[in-house]
Amino acid sequence: MNYILFAVPFFFLLIALELLADRWRGTSTYRLGDALNSLSAGVLSTTSGLLTKGIGLVTYVFAWQHLALFELSAQSAWVWVFAFVFYDFCYYWNHRLGHERSILWAAHAVHHQSEEYNLSTALRQTSTGFLFGWIFYLPMAVAGVPPLVFLTVAALNLLYQFWVHTRHIPKLGWFEWVFISPSNHRVHHAQNPVYMDRNYGGVFILWDRLFGTFQEELDEEPVVFGVTVPLASWNPLWANLQVYAALWNDARRAGSWWDKLRIWFMRTGWRPADVAARYPLQKPDLATFRKFEVPLSRGRQWYAALQFAGYV
């Protein structure tokens, strides 16, 4: 069963309910352009995934058939528990390196470009993650986790992550110590220096506590959502290409061939010294940060919303 496809109507229902709560409370966590951009990125990811997801699955099945060290049965409840936890461990490292290495950040950045934080943000997914993401889950194949079990726990992990993309749920006490919550995932989506590159788990926050990447949401440090190099566009295609284009331009401008090659694999944000000197980046000051917006008349807003609804 395709759990994600089955859940899509519930995703949109919950987004509608959150939007109603947002309007009732006057919290302004939704803007039309931002939400449609996130949802459009999600539609693009789903559509392109029809062609690309097979790459990861084929490599997983091949590794499971030829490299598995153990024969694990899908009939065992313990195998399912093991796989669920193991998947989240692999996800942690996929997610962490997706922030820490430029070529991987180029794919993952799409999910973080929104300057709002709501349930529509959860559906803002990359269309290029298939290029390298599959590598991080091969240890599960080598451990002998059957493909059916792998696909199921992967879907459950992704489904869990949907509900934490909200600003309407406060801290949850003891829950925060074990699981990813709306509070500690808000931290993950922040561009505040104190919050950046923290809280990578998908279901469990325990990995972050274990490997030193945990950060609590602080009352004295309100979260500013988004990325330090703003997208400044509502184009979902450009959202997927922005970081790749920036890396390509820096590589093209670099004087050293070594810099042209290594820029793709260096820590995110690294730039060749000669390029950084000639083409400095202007990063926003959080004290004066303004969200990207394109003013539209009420009629055009309705047109855009109805056009998207018709497309979906």
Tab-separated table of C-alpha atoms in Angstrom:
chain	number	residue	atom	x	y	z
A	1	MET	CA	0.000	0.000	0.000
A	2	ASN	CA	1.231	3.517	-0.829
A	3	TYR	CA	0.688	5.106	2.581
A	4	ILE	CA	1.826	8.552	1.441
A	5	LEU	CA	-0.635	8.685	-1.464
A	6	PHE	CA	-3.410	7.459	0.830
A	7	ALA	CA	-2.576	10.216	3.333
A	8	VAL	CA	-2.629	13.119	0.841
A	9	PRO	CA	-6.349	13.981	1.343
A	10	PHE	CA	-5.763	14.035	5.101
A	11	PHE	CA	-2.747	16.311	4.613
A	12	PHE	CA	-4.888	18.853	2.781
A	13	LEU	CA	-7.695	18.533	5.329
A	14	LEU	CA	-5.284	19.216	8.192
A	15	ILE	CA	-3.773	22.147	6.306
A	16	ALA	CA	-7.278	23.604	5.902
A	17	LEU	CA	-7.998	23.122	9.607
A	18	GLU	CA	-4.694	24.737	10.591
A	19	LEU	CA	-5.448	27.642	8.270
A	20	LEU	CA	-8.829	28.131	9.945
A	21	ALA	CA	-7.179	28.016	13.383
A	22	ASP	CA	-4.570	30.472	12.166
A	23	ARG	CA	-7.205	32.940	10.995
A	24	TRP	CA	-9.265	32.481	14.172
A	25	ARG	CA	-6.247	33.118	16.398
A	26	GLY	CA	-4.865	35.887	14.199
A	27	THR	CA	-1.387	34.343	14.238
A	28	SER	CA	-0.628	34.912	10.532
A	29	THR	CA	1.425	31.772	9.944
A	30	TYR	CA	0.081	31.392	6.387
A	31	ARG	CA	0.682	33.537	3.319
A	32	LEU	CA	-0.827	32.498	0.005
A	33	GLY	CA	2.292	32.822	-2.131
A	34	ASP	CA	4.463	30.970	0.353
A	35	ALA	CA	1.941	28.166	0.862
A	36	LEU	CA	1.343	27.688	-2.876
A	37	ASN	CA	5.091	27.652	-3.481
A	38	SER	CA	5.538	24.936	-0.847
A	39	LEU	CA	2.654	22.877	-2.190
A	40	SER	CA	3.864	23.315	-5.777
A	41	ALA	CA	7.305	22.053	-4.762
A	42	GLY	CA	5.552	19.060	-3.221
A	43	VAL	CA	3.568	18.361	-6.390
A	44	LEU	CA	6.739	18.653	-8.472
A	45	SER	CA	8.561	16.284	-6.106
A	46	THR	CA	5.754	13.732	-6.255
A	47	THR	CA	5.495	13.933	-10.041
A	48	SER	CA	9.230	13.628	-10.661
A	49	GLY	CA	9.394	10.879	-8.052
A	50	LEU	CA	7.350	8.644	-10.342
A	51	LEU	CA	10.467	8.482	-12.518
A	52	THR	CA	13.252	8.702	-9.946
A	53	LYS	CA	12.282	6.754	-6.831
A	54	GLY	CA	12.944	3.481	-8.617
A	55	ILE	CA	16.679	4.250	-8.569
A	56	GLY	CA	16.898	3.947	-4.802
A	57	LEU	CA	14.586	0.937	-4.686
A	58	VAL	CA	16.500	-1.003	-7.348
A	59	THR	CA	19.829	-0.414	-5.613
A	60	TYR	CA	18.325	-1.375	-2.256
A	61	VAL	CA	16.880	-4.633	-3.587
A	62	PHE	CA	20.156	-5.490	-5.318
A	63	ALA	CA	22.145	-4.883	-2.117
A	64	TRP	CA	19.632	-6.898	-0.087
A	65	GLN	CA	19.783	-9.832	-2.494
A	66	HIS	CA	23.570	-9.943	-2.830
A	67	LEU	CA	25.089	-8.309	0.266
A	68	ALA	CA	22.727	-9.051	3.170
A	69	LEU	CA	24.564	-10.468	6.183
A	70	PHE	CA	21.423	-11.801	7.867
A	71	GLU	CA	18.072	-13.228	6.798
A	72	LEU	CA	15.473	-11.145	8.618
A	73	SER	CA	11.839	-12.176	8.381
A	74	ALA	CA	9.068	-9.696	7.660
A	75	GLN	CA	6.867	-11.923	9.844
A	76	SER	CA	8.772	-10.955	13.002
A	77	ALA	CA	7.520	-7.972	15.007
A	78	TRP	CA	11.047	-7.394	16.296
A	79	VAL	CA	12.324	-7.001	12.747
A	80	TRP	CA	9.785	-4.225	12.211
A	81	VAL	CA	10.781	-2.480	15.442
A	82	PHE	CA	14.460	-2.826	14.579
A	83	ALA	CA	13.881	-1.507	11.054
A	84	PHE	CA	11.831	1.458	12.286
A	85	VAL	CA	14.588	2.561	14.669
A	86	PHE	CA	17.401	1.737	12.232
A	87	TYR	CA	15.713	3.735	9.480
A	88	ASP	CA	15.534	6.807	11.692
A	89	PHE	CA	19.227	6.396	12.541
A	90	CYS	CA	20.084	6.310	8.824
A	91	TYR	CA	17.727	9.234	8.234
A	92	TYR	CA	19.570	11.243	10.892
A	93	TRP	CA	22.863	10.911	9.003
A	94	ASN	CA	21.237	11.521	5.631
A	95	HIS	CA	19.596	14.635	7.038
A	96	ARG	CA	22.676	15.847	8.887
A	97	LEU	CA	25.007	15.529	5.914
A	98	GLY	CA	22.233	17.037	3.816
A	99	HIS	CA	22.887	20.209	5.793
A	100	GLU	CA	26.644	19.924	6.187
A	101	ARG	CA	27.804	19.140	2.614
A	102	SER	CA	27.176	21.488	-0.299
A	103	ILE	CA	26.102	18.963	-2.938
A	104	LEU	CA	23.631	17.371	-0.523
A	105	TRP	CA	22.363	20.732	0.743
A	106	ALA	CA	21.634	21.692	-2.865
A	107	ALA	CA	18.922	19.017	-2.862
A	108	HIS	CA	17.634	19.500	0.677
A	109	ALA	CA	17.562	23.317	0.706
A	110	VAL	CA	14.158	23.290	-1.002
A	111	HIS	CA	12.517	22.099	2.200
A	112	HIS	CA	13.961	25.015	4.177
A	113	GLN	CA	13.350	27.935	1.822
A	114	SER	CA	9.910	28.764	3.184
A	115	GLU	CA	9.923	31.790	5.482
A	116	GLU	CA	6.781	30.525	7.183
A	117	TYR	CA	6.314	27.378	9.230
A	118	ASN	CA	3.067	25.504	8.871
A	119	LEU	CA	1.735	22.178	7.638
A	120	SER	CA	2.161	23.209	4.008
A	121	THR	CA	5.904	23.431	4.709
A	122	ALA	CA	5.907	19.700	5.458
A	123	LEU	CA	4.911	18.995	1.850
A	124	ARG	CA	7.692	21.211	0.481
A	125	GLN	CA	9.988	18.440	-0.744
A	126	THR	CA	12.961	18.195	-3.093
A	127	SER	CA	12.885	16.753	-6.593
A	128	THR	CA	16.614	15.919	-6.629
A	129	GLY	CA	17.091	14.032	-3.367
A	130	PHE	CA	17.123	10.743	-5.282
A	131	LEU	CA	20.648	11.498	-6.528
A	132	PHE	CA	22.405	10.589	-3.273
A	133	GLY	CA	19.791	9.894	-0.601
A	134	TRP	CA	19.600	6.160	-1.329
A	135	ILE	CA	23.230	5.679	-0.243
A	136	PHE	CA	22.422	6.291	3.423
A	137	TYR	CA	19.927	3.417	3.611
A	138	LEU	CA	22.107	0.696	2.093
A	139	PRO	CA	23.239	-0.394	5.604
A	140	MET	CA	19.652	-1.550	6.162
A	141	ALA	CA	19.861	-3.748	3.065
A	142	VAL	CA	23.204	-5.144	4.216
A	143	ALA	CA	21.657	-5.872	7.626
A	144	GLY	CA	18.985	-7.911	5.841
A	145	VAL	CA	15.909	-5.697	6.263
A	146	PRO	CA	13.418	-6.919	3.594
A	147	PRO	CA	12.404	-4.332	0.957
A	148	LEU	CA	8.736	-4.445	2.043
A	149	VAL	CA	9.711	-3.629	5.615
A	150	PHE	CA	12.093	-0.902	4.442
A	151	LEU	CA	9.477	0.798	2.255
A	152	THR	CA	6.869	0.657	5.012
A	153	VAL	CA	9.023	2.111	7.787
A	154	ALA	CA	10.272	4.784	5.366
A	155	ALA	CA	6.667	5.833	4.694
A	156	LEU	CA	5.784	5.796	8.400
A	157	ASN	CA	8.821	7.931	9.191
A	158	LEU	CA	7.798	10.503	6.598
A	159	LEU	CA	4.173	10.482	7.750
A	160	TYR	CA	5.249	11.167	11.326
A	161	GLN	CA	7.163	14.253	10.250
A	162	PHE	CA	4.078	15.962	8.834
A	163	TRP	CA	2.479	17.015	12.126
A	164	VAL	CA	5.606	18.626	13.600
A	165	HIS	CA	5.535	21.421	11.007
A	166	THR	CA	3.308	23.759	13.007
A	167	ARG	CA	3.626	26.785	15.270
A	168	HIS	CA	0.351	26.073	17.049
A	169	ILE	CA	1.640	23.320	19.360
A	170	PRO	CA	3.871	24.344	22.305
A	171	LYS	CA	6.540	22.284	24.045
A	172	LEU	CA	5.335	18.847	25.116
A	173	GLY	CA	7.235	18.105	28.331
A	174	TRP	CA	8.831	14.649	28.552
A	175	PHE	CA	7.925	13.971	24.903
A	176	GLU	CA	10.635	16.448	23.891
A	177	TRP	CA	13.323	14.211	25.371
A	178	VAL	CA	12.605	11.228	23.141
A	179	PHE	CA	10.754	12.311	20.009
A	180	ILE	CA	10.903	15.004	17.362
A	181	SER	CA	8.257	17.559	18.309
A	182	PRO	CA	6.894	20.767	16.781
A	183	SER	CA	9.101	22.764	19.155
A	184	ASN	CA	12.411	21.078	18.444
A	185	HIS	CA	11.649	20.899	14.721
A	186	ARG	CA	10.906	24.634	14.647
A	187	VAL	CA	14.496	25.007	15.779
A	188	HIS	CA	15.615	22.917	12.823
A	189	HIS	CA	13.912	25.266	10.349
A	190	ALA	CA	15.419	28.429	11.835
A	191	GLN	CA	18.081	30.642	10.327
A	192	ASN	CA	19.085	32.065	13.722
A	193	PRO	CA	22.790	31.236	14.291
A	194	VAL	CA	22.061	29.558	17.641
A	195	TYR	CA	19.552	27.213	15.989
A	196	MET	CA	21.177	26.399	12.647
A	197	ASP	CA	22.191	22.808	11.865
A	198	ARG	CA	20.423	21.246	14.820
A	199	ASN	CA	17.746	18.592	15.510
A	200	TYR	CA	18.089	16.269	12.527
A	201	GLY	CA	16.073	13.250	13.664
A	202	GLY	CA	12.944	12.194	11.789
A	203	VAL	CA	11.059	10.525	14.646
A	204	PHE	CA	13.568	10.356	17.508
A	205	ILE	CA	15.449	13.319	18.973
A	206	LEU	CA	17.701	10.834	20.791
A	207	TRP	CA	20.236	10.822	17.943
A	208	ASP	CA	20.708	14.569	18.297
A	209	ARG	CA	21.191	14.262	22.033
A	210	LEU	CA	23.662	11.419	21.473
A	211	PHE	CA	25.718	13.079	18.717
A	212	GLY	CA	25.699	16.647	20.043
A	213	THR	CA	23.326	18.308	17.576
A	214	PHE	CA	20.386	18.979	19.906
A	215	GLN	CA	19.157	22.503	20.559
A	216	GLU	CA	16.116	23.460	22.610
A	217	GLU	CA	13.759	26.199	21.460
A	218	LEU	CA	14.504	29.258	23.598
A	219	ASP	CA	11.897	31.755	24.793
A	220	GLU	CA	14.426	34.581	24.507
A	221	GLU	CA	15.307	33.709	20.894
A	222	PRO	CA	12.222	33.793	18.635
A	223	VAL	CA	12.655	31.602	15.582
A	224	VAL	CA	13.197	33.295	12.218
A	225	PHE	CA	12.332	30.760	9.534
A	226	GLY	CA	14.034	30.355	6.176
A	227	VAL	CA	17.553	30.150	4.774
A	228	THR	CA	20.428	32.623	4.971
A	229	VAL	CA	20.469	33.024	1.180
A	230	PRO	CA	16.764	33.657	0.488
A	231	LEU	CA	15.047	32.092	-2.499
A	232	ALA	CA	13.150	35.327	-3.221
A	233	SER	CA	10.912	33.584	-5.748
A	234	TRP	CA	7.661	31.625	-5.923
A	235	ASN	CA	8.984	29.413	-8.736
A	236	PRO	CA	9.204	25.745	-7.589
A	237	LEU	CA	11.585	24.874	-10.439
A	238	TRP	CA	14.004	27.591	-9.380
A	239	ALA	CA	13.611	26.459	-5.765
A	240	ASN	CA	15.105	23.111	-6.799
A	241	LEU	CA	17.908	24.671	-8.843
A	242	GLN	CA	18.940	27.701	-6.771
A	243	VAL	CA	21.766	26.142	-4.760
A	244	TYR	CA	23.031	24.029	-7.670
A	245	ALA	CA	23.224	27.215	-9.764
A	246	ALA	CA	25.090	29.072	-7.019
A	247	LEU	CA	27.611	26.239	-6.672
A	248	TRP	CA	28.055	26.057	-10.440
A	249	ASN	CA	28.674	29.802	-10.698
A	250	ASP	CA	31.217	29.730	-7.871
A	251	ALA	CA	32.953	26.713	-9.427
A	252	ARG	CA	33.045	28.428	-12.821
A	253	ARG	CA	34.526	31.606	-11.341
A	254	ALA	CA	37.148	29.888	-9.166
A	255	GLY	CA	40.727	30.300	-10.373
A	256	SER	CA	41.925	26.959	-9.017
A	257	TRP	CA	40.889	23.640	-10.553
A	258	TRP	CA	41.092	22.109	-7.090
A	259	ASP	CA	38.569	24.667	-5.835
A	260	LYS	CA	36.343	24.024	-8.854
A	261	LEU	CA	36.141	20.356	-7.854
A	262	ARG	CA	36.079	20.455	-4.086
A	263	ILE	CA	33.449	23.179	-3.717
A	264	TRP	CA	30.749	20.541	-4.321
A	265	PHE	CA	31.883	18.419	-1.386
A	266	MET	CA	33.006	21.045	1.115
A	267	ARG	CA	31.026	22.086	4.163
A	268	THR	CA	27.914	24.029	3.222
A	269	GLY	CA	28.662	27.723	2.851
A	270	TRP	CA	32.314	27.282	1.916
A	271	ARG	CA	33.433	29.346	-1.070
A	272	PRO	CA	36.827	29.715	-2.773
A	273	ALA	CA	38.651	32.728	-1.327
A	274	ASP	CA	39.043	34.449	-4.688
A	275	VAL	CA	35.358	34.023	-5.512
A	276	ALA	CA	34.190	35.209	-2.092
A	277	ALA	CA	36.356	38.326	-2.443
A	278	ARG	CA	35.072	39.207	-5.916
A	279	TYR	CA	31.449	38.159	-5.392
A	280	PRO	CA	30.545	38.685	-1.718
A	281	LEU	CA	27.154	37.459	-0.536
A	282	GLN	CA	24.825	39.813	1.273
A	283	LYS	CA	23.127	37.830	4.013
A	284	PRO	CA	20.048	39.307	5.699
A	285	ASP	CA	20.301	40.898	9.117
A	286	LEU	CA	17.792	39.042	11.304
A	287	ALA	CA	17.093	42.240	13.227
A	288	THR	CA	15.731	43.834	10.052
A	289	PHE	CA	14.699	40.669	8.204
A	290	ARG	CA	11.724	41.033	5.880
A	291	LYS	CA	9.918	38.085	4.344
A	292	PHE	CA	9.781	37.843	0.576
A	293	GLU	CA	6.413	38.859	-0.819
A	294	VAL	CA	4.864	39.736	-4.176
A	295	PRO	CA	1.833	41.994	-3.660
A	296	LEU	CA	-1.253	40.682	-5.444
A	297	SER	CA	-4.796	41.937	-5.646
A	298	ARG	CA	-7.461	39.848	-3.946
A	299	GLY	CA	-8.736	38.739	-7.358
A	300	ARG	CA	-5.333	37.478	-8.443
A	301	GLN	CA	-4.905	35.656	-5.157
A	302	TRP	CA	-8.179	33.822	-5.726
A	303	TYR	CA	-7.154	33.065	-9.306
A	304	ALA	CA	-3.821	31.589	-8.177
A	305	ALA	CA	-5.472	29.492	-5.457
A	306	LEU	CA	-8.180	28.153	-7.770
A	307	GLN	CA	-5.672	27.432	-10.532
A	308	PHE	CA	-3.548	25.387	-8.122
A	309	ALA	CA	-6.607	23.544	-6.817
A	310	GLY	CA	-7.633	22.707	-10.371
A	311	TYR	CA	-4.146	21.480	-11.193
A	312	VAL	CA	-4.038	19.189	-8.163
